[in-house]
mmCIF file with all atom_site columns, C-alpha atoms in Angstrom:
data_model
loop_
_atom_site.group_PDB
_atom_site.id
_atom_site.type_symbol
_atom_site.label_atom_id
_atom_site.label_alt_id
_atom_site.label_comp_id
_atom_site.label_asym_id
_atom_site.label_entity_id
_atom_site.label_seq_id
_atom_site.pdbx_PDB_ins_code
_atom_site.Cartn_x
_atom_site.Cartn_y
_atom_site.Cartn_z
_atom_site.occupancy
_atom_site.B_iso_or_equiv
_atom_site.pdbx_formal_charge
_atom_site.auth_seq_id
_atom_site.auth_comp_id
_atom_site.auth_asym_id
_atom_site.auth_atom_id
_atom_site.pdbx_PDB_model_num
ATOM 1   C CA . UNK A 1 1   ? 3.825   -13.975 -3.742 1.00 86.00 ? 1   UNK A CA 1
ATOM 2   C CA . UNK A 1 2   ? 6.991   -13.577 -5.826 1.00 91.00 ? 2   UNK A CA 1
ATOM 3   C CA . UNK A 1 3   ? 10.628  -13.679 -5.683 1.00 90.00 ? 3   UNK A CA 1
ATOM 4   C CA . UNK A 1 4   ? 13.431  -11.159 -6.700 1.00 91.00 ? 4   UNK A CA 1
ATOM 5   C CA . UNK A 1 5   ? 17.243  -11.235 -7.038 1.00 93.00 ? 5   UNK A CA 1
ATOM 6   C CA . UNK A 1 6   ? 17.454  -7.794  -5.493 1.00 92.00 ? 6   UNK A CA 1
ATOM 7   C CA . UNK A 1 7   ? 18.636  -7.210  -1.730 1.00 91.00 ? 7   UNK A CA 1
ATOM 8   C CA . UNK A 1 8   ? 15.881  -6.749  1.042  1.00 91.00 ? 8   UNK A CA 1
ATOM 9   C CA . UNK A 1 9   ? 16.998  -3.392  1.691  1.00 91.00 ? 9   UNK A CA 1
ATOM 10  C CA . UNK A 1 10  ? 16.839  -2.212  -2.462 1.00 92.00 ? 10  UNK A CA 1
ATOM 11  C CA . UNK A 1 11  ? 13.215  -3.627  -2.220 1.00 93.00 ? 11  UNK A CA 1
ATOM 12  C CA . UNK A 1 12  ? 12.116  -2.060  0.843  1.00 93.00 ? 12  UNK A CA 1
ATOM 13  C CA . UNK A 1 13  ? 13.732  1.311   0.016  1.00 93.00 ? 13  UNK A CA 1
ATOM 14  C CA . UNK A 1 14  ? 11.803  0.761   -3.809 1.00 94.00 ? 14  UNK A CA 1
ATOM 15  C CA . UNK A 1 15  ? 8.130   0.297   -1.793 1.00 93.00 ? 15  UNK A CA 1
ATOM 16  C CA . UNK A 1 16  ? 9.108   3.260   1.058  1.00 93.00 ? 16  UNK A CA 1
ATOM 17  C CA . UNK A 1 17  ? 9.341   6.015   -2.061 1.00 94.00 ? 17  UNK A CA 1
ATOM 18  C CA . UNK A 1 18  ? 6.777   4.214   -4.376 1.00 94.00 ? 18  UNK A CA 1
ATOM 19  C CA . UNK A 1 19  ? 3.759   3.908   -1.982 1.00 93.00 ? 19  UNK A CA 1
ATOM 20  C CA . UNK A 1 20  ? 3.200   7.158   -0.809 1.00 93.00 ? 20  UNK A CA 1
ATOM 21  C CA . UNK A 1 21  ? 3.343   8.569   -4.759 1.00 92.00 ? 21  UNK A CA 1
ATOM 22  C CA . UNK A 1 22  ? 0.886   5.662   -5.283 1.00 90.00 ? 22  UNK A CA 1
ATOM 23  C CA . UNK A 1 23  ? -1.974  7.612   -2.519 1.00 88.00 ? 23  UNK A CA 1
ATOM 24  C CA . UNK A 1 24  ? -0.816  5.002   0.057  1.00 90.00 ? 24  UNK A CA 1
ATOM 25  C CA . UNK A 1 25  ? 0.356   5.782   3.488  1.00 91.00 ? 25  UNK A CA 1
ATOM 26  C CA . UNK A 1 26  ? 2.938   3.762   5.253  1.00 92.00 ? 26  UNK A CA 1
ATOM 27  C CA . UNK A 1 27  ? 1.227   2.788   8.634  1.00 89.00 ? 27  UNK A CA 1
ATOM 28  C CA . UNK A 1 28  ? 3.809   0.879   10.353 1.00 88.00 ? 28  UNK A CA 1
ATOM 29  C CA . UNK A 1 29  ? 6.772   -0.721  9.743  1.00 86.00 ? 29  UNK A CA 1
ATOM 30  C CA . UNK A 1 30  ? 9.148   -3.685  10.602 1.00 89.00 ? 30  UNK A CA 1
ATOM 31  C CA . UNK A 1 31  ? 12.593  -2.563  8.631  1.00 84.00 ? 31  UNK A CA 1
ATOM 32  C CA . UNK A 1 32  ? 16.091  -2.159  9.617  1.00 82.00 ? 32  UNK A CA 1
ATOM 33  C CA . UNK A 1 33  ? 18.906  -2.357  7.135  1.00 80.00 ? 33  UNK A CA 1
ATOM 34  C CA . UNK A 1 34  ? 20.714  -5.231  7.041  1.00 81.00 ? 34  UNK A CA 1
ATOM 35  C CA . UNK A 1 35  ? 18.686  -7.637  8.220  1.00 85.00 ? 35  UNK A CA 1
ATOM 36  C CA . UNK A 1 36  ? 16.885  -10.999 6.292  1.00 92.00 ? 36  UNK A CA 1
ATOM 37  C CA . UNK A 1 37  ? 13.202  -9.866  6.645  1.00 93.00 ? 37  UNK A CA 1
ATOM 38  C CA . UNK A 1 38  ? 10.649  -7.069  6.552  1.00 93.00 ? 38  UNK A CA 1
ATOM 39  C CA . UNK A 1 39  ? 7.084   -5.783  6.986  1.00 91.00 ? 39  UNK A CA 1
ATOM 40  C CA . UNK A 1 40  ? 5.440   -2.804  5.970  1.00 92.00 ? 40  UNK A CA 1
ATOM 41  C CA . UNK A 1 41  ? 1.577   -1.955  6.460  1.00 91.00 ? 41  UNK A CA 1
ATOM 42  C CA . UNK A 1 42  ? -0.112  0.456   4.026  1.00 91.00 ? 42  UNK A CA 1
ATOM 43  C CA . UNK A 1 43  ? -3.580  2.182   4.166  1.00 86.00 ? 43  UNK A CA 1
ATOM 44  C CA . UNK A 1 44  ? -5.126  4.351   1.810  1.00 82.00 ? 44  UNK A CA 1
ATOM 45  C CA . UNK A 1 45  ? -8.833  5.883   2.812  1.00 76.00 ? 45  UNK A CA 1
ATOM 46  C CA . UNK A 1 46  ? -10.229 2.129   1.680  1.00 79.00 ? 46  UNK A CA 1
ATOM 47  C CA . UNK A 1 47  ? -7.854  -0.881  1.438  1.00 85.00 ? 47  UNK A CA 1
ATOM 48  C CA . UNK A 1 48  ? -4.527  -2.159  2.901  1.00 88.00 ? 48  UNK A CA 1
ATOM 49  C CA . UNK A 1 49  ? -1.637  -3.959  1.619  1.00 91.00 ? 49  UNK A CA 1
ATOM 50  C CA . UNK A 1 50  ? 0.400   -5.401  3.887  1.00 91.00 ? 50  UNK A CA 1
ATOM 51  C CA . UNK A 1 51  ? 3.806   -6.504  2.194  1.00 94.00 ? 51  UNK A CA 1
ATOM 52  C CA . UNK A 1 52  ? 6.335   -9.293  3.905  1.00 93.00 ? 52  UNK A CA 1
ATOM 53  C CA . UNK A 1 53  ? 9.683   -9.494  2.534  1.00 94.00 ? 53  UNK A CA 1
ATOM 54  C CA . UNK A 1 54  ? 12.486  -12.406 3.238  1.00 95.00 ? 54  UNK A CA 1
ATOM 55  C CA . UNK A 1 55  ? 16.118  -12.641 2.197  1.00 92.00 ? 55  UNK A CA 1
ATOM 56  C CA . UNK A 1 56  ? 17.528  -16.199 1.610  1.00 92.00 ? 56  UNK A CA 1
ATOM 57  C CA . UNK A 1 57  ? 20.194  -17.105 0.411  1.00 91.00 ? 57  UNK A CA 1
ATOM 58  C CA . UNK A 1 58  ? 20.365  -14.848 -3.139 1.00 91.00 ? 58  UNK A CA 1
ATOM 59  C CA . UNK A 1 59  ? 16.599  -14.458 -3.407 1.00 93.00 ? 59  UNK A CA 1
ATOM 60  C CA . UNK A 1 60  ? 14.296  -11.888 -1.526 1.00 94.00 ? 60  UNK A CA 1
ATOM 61  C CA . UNK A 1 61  ? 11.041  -13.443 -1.424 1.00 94.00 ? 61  UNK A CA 1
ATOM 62  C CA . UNK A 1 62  ? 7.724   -11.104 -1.415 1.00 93.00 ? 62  UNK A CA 1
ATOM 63  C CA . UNK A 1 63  ? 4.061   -11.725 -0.546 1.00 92.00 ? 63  UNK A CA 1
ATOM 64  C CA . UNK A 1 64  ? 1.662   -8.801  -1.102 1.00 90.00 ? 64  UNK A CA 1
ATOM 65  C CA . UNK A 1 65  ? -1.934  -8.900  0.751  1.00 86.00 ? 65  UNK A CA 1
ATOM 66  C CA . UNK A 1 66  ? -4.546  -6.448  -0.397 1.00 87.00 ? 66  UNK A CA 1
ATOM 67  C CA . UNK A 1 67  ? -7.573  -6.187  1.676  1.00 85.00 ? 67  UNK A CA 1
ATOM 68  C CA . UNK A 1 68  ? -10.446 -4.049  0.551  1.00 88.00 ? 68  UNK A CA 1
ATOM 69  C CA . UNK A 1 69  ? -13.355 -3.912  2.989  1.00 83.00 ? 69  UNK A CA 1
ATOM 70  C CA . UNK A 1 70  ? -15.980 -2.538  1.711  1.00 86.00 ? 70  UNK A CA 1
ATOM 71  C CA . UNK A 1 71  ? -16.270 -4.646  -1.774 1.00 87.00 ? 71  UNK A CA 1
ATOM 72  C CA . UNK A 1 72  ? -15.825 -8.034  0.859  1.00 88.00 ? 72  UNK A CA 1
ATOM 73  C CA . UNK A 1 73  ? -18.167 -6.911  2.859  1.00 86.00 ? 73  UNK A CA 1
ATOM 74  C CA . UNK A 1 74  ? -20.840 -6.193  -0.344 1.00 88.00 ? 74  UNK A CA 1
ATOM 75  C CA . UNK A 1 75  ? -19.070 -10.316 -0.662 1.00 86.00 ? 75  UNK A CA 1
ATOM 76  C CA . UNK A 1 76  ? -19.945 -11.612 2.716  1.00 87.00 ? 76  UNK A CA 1
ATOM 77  C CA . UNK A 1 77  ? -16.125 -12.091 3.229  1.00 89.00 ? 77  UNK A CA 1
ATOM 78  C CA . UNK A 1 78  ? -15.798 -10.319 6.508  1.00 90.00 ? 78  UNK A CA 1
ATOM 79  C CA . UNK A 1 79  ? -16.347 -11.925 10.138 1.00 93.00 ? 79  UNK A CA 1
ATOM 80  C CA . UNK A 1 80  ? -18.267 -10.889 12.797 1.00 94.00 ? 80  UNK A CA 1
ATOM 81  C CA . UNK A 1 81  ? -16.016 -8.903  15.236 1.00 93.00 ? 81  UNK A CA 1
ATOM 82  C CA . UNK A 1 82  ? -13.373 -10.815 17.133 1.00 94.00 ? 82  UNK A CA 1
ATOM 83  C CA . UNK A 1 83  ? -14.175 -13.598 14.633 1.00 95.00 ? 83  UNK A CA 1
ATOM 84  C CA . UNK A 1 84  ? -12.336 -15.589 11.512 1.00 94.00 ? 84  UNK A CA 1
ATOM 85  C CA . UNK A 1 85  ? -14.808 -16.701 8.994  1.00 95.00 ? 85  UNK A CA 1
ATOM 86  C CA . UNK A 1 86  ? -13.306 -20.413 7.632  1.00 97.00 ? 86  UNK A CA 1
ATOM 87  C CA . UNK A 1 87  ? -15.532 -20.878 4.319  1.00 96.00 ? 87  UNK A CA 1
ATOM 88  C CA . UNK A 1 88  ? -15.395 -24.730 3.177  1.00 97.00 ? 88  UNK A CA 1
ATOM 89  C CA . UNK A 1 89  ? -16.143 -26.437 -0.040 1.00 95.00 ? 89  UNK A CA 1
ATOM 90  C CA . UNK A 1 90  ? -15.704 -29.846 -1.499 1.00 96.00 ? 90  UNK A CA 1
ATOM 91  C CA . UNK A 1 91  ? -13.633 -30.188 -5.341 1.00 95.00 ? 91  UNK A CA 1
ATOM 92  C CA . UNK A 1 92  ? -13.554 -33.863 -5.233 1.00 94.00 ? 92  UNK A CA 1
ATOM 93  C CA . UNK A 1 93  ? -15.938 -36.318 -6.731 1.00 93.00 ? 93  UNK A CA 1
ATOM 94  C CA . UNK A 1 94  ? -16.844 -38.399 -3.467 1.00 94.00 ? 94  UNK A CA 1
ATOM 95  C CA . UNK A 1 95  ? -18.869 -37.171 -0.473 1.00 95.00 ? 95  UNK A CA 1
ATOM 96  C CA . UNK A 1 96  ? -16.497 -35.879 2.346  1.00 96.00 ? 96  UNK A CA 1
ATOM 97  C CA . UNK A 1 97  ? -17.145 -35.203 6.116  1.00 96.00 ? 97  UNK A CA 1
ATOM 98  C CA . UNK A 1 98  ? -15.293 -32.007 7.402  1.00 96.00 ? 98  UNK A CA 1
ATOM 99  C CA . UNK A 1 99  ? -13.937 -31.669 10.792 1.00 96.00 ? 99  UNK A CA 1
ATOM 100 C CA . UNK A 1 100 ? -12.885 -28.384 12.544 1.00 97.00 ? 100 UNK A CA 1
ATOM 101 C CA . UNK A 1 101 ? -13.581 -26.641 16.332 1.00 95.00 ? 101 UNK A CA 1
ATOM 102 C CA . UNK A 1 102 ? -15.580 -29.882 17.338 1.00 95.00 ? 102 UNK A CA 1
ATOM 103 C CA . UNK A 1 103 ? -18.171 -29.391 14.659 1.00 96.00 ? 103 UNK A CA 1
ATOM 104 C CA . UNK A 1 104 ? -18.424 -32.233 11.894 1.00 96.00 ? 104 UNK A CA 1
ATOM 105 C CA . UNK A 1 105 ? -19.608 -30.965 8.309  1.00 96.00 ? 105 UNK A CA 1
ATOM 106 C CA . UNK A 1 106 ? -20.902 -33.505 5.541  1.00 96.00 ? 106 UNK A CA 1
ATOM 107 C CA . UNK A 1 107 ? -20.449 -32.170 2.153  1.00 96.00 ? 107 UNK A CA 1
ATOM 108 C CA . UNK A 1 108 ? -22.103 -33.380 -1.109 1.00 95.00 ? 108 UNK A CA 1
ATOM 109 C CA . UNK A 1 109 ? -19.413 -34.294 -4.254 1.00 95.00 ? 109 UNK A CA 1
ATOM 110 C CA . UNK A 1 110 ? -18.355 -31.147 -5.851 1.00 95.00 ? 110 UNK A CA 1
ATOM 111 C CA . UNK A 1 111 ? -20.600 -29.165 -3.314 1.00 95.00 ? 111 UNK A CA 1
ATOM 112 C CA . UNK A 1 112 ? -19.782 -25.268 -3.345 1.00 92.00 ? 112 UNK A CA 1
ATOM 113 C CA . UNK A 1 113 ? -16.683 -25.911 -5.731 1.00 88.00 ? 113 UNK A CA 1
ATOM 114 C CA . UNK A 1 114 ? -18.963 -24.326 -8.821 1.00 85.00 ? 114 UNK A CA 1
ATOM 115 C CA . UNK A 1 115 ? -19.572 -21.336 -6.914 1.00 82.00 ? 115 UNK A CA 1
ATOM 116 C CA . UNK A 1 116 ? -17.428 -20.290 -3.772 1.00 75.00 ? 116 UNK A CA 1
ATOM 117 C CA . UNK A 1 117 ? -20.719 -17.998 -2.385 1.00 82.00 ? 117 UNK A CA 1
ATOM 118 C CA . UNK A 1 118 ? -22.346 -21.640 -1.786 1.00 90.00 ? 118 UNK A CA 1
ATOM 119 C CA . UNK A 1 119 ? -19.379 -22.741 0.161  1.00 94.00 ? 119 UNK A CA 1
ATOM 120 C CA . UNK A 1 120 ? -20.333 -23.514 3.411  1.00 96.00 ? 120 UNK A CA 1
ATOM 121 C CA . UNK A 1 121 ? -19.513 -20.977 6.304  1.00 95.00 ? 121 UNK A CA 1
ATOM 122 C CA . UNK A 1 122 ? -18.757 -21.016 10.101 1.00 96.00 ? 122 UNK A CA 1
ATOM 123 C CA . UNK A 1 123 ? -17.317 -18.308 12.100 1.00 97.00 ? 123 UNK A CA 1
ATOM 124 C CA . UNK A 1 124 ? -14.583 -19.128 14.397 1.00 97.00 ? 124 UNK A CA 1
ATOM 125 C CA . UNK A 1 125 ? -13.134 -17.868 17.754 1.00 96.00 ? 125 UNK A CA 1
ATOM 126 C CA . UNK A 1 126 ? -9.301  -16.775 16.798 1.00 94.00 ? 126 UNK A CA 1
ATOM 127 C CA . UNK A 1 127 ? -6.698  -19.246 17.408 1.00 93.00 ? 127 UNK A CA 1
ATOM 128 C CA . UNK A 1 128 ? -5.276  -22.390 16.463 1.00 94.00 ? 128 UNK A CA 1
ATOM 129 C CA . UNK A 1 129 ? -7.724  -24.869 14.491 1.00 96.00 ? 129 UNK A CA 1
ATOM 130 C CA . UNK A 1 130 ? -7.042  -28.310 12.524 1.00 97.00 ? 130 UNK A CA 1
ATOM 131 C CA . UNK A 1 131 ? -9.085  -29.296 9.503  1.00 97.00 ? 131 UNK A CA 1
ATOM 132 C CA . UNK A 1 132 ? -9.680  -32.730 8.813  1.00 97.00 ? 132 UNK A CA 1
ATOM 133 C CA . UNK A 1 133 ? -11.482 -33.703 5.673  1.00 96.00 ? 133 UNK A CA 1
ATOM 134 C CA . UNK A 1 134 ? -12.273 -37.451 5.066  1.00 96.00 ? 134 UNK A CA 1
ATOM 135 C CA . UNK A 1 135 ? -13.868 -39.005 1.686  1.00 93.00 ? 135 UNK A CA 1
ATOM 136 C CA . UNK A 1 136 ? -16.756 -41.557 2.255  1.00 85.00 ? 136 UNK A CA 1
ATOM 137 C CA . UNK A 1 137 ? -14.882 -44.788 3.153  1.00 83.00 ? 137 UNK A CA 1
ATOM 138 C CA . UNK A 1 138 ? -11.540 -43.844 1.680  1.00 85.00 ? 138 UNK A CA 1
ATOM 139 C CA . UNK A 1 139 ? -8.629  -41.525 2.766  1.00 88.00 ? 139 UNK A CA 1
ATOM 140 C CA . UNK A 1 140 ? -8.466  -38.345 4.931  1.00 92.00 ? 140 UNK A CA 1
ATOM 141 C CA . UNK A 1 141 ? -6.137  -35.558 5.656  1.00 95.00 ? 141 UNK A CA 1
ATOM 142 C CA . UNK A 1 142 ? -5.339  -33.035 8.223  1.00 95.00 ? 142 UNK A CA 1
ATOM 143 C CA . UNK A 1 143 ? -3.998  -28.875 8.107  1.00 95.00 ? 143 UNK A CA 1
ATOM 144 C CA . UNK A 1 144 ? -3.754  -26.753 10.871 1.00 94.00 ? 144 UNK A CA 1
ATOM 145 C CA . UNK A 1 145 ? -4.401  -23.235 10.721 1.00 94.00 ? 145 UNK A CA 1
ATOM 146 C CA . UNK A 1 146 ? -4.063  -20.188 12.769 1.00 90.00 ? 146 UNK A CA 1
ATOM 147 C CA . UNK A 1 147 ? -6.968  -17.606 12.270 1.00 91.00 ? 147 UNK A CA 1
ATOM 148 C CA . UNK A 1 148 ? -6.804  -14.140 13.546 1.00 88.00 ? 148 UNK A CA 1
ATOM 149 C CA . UNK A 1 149 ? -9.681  -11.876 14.380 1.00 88.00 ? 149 UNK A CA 1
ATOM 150 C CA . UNK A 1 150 ? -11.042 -10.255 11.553 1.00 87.00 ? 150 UNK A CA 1
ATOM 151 C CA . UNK A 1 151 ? -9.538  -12.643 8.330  1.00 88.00 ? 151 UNK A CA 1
ATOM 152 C CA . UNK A 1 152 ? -10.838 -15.472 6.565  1.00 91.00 ? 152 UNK A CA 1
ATOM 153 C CA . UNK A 1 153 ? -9.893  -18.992 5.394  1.00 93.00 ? 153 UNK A CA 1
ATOM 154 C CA . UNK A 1 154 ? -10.815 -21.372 2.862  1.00 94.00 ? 154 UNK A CA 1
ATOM 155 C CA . UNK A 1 155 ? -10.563 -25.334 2.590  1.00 96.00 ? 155 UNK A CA 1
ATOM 156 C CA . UNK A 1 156 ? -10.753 -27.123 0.027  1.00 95.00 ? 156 UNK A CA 1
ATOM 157 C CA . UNK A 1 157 ? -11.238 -30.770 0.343  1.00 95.00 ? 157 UNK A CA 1
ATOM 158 C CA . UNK A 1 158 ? -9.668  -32.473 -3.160 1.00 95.00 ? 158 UNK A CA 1
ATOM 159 C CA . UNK A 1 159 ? -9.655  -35.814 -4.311 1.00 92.00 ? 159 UNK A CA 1
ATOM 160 C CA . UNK A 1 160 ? -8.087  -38.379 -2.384 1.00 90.00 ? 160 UNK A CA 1
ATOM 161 C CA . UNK A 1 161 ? -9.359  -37.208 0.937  1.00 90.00 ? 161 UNK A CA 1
ATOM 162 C CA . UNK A 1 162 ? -6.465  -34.036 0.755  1.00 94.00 ? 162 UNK A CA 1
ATOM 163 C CA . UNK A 1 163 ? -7.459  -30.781 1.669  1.00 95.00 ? 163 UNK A CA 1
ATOM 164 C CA . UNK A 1 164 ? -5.864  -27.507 0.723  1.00 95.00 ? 164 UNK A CA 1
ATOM 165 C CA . UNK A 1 165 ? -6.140  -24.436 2.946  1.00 94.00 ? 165 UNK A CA 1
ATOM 166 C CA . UNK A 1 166 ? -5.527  -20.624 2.121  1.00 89.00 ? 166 UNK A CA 1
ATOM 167 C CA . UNK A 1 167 ? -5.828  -17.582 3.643  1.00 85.00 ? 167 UNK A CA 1
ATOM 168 C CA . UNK A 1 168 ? -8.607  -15.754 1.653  1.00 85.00 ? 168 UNK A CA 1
ATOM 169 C CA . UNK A 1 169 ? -8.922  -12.053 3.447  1.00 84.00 ? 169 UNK A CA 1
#
């Protein structure tokens, strides 16, 4: 994610003649001059990029996603199908309980945070789900996220009983 002083329509017109010189093809696209935001969905024979673009006030503001299957598959990054896959560690020094889709998760101190492939797992119907992380006898905190079919999440649970959540894939 970044931000630019150029218009939304000098950005979009920059990525429409770029791309396809790059070897990507333009699959779809939400543009029309003018307006304060865009979307524009890119394959070549392996990956995507999906780019979303947002005028306020004098700053366009860009977020770039790159997906490539195959090397997060060979990761263990991609759902089953019709699935999210919400992978959950714990960077705090306490123990923490983790609660999500009805299903409550103890996690050691520091558990997975070494080494994200030890994070713990779980694969998720697509919707609407809220994370709650608590530390042993101390503080807890809540996110909600909205997982589509075929991505995946992380959370984070930090000190304090906060947890952080990001879309991974």
């Amino acid at each position: 994610t970044t931000s630019h002083s150029q218009s939304l329509d000098a950005i979009v017109k920059f990525y429409e003649e770029a791309l396809p010189t790059a070897g990507w093809n333009i699959a779809s696209r939400d543009t029309k001059p003018g307006t304060d935001s865009a979307m524009l969905f890119c394959l070549d024979p392996e990956r995507s990029l999906t780019i979303r673009l947002k005028r306020e006030g004098d700053t366009t503001s860009l977020s770039l996603v790159g997906r490539d299957e195959k090397a997060a598959r060979t990761a263990g990054v991609v759902p089953p199908k019709g699935k999210f896959k919400l992978f959950i560690w714990n960077a705090s020094e306490s123990d923490v309980t983790v609660e999500v889709a009805g299903k409550t998760i103890t996690l050691k101190a520091g558990e997975g945070s070494e080494d994200p492939k030890q994070a713990r797992k779980i694969d998720l119907a697509p919707g609407r789900h809220r994370i709650t992380v608590k530390e042993k006898g101390g503080e807890s905190d809540s996110e909600e996220i909205e997982g589509a079919s075929g991505t995946a999440w992380g959370a984070i649970a930090l000190p304090k009983g906060k947890v952080f959540t990001n879309l991974l894939y």
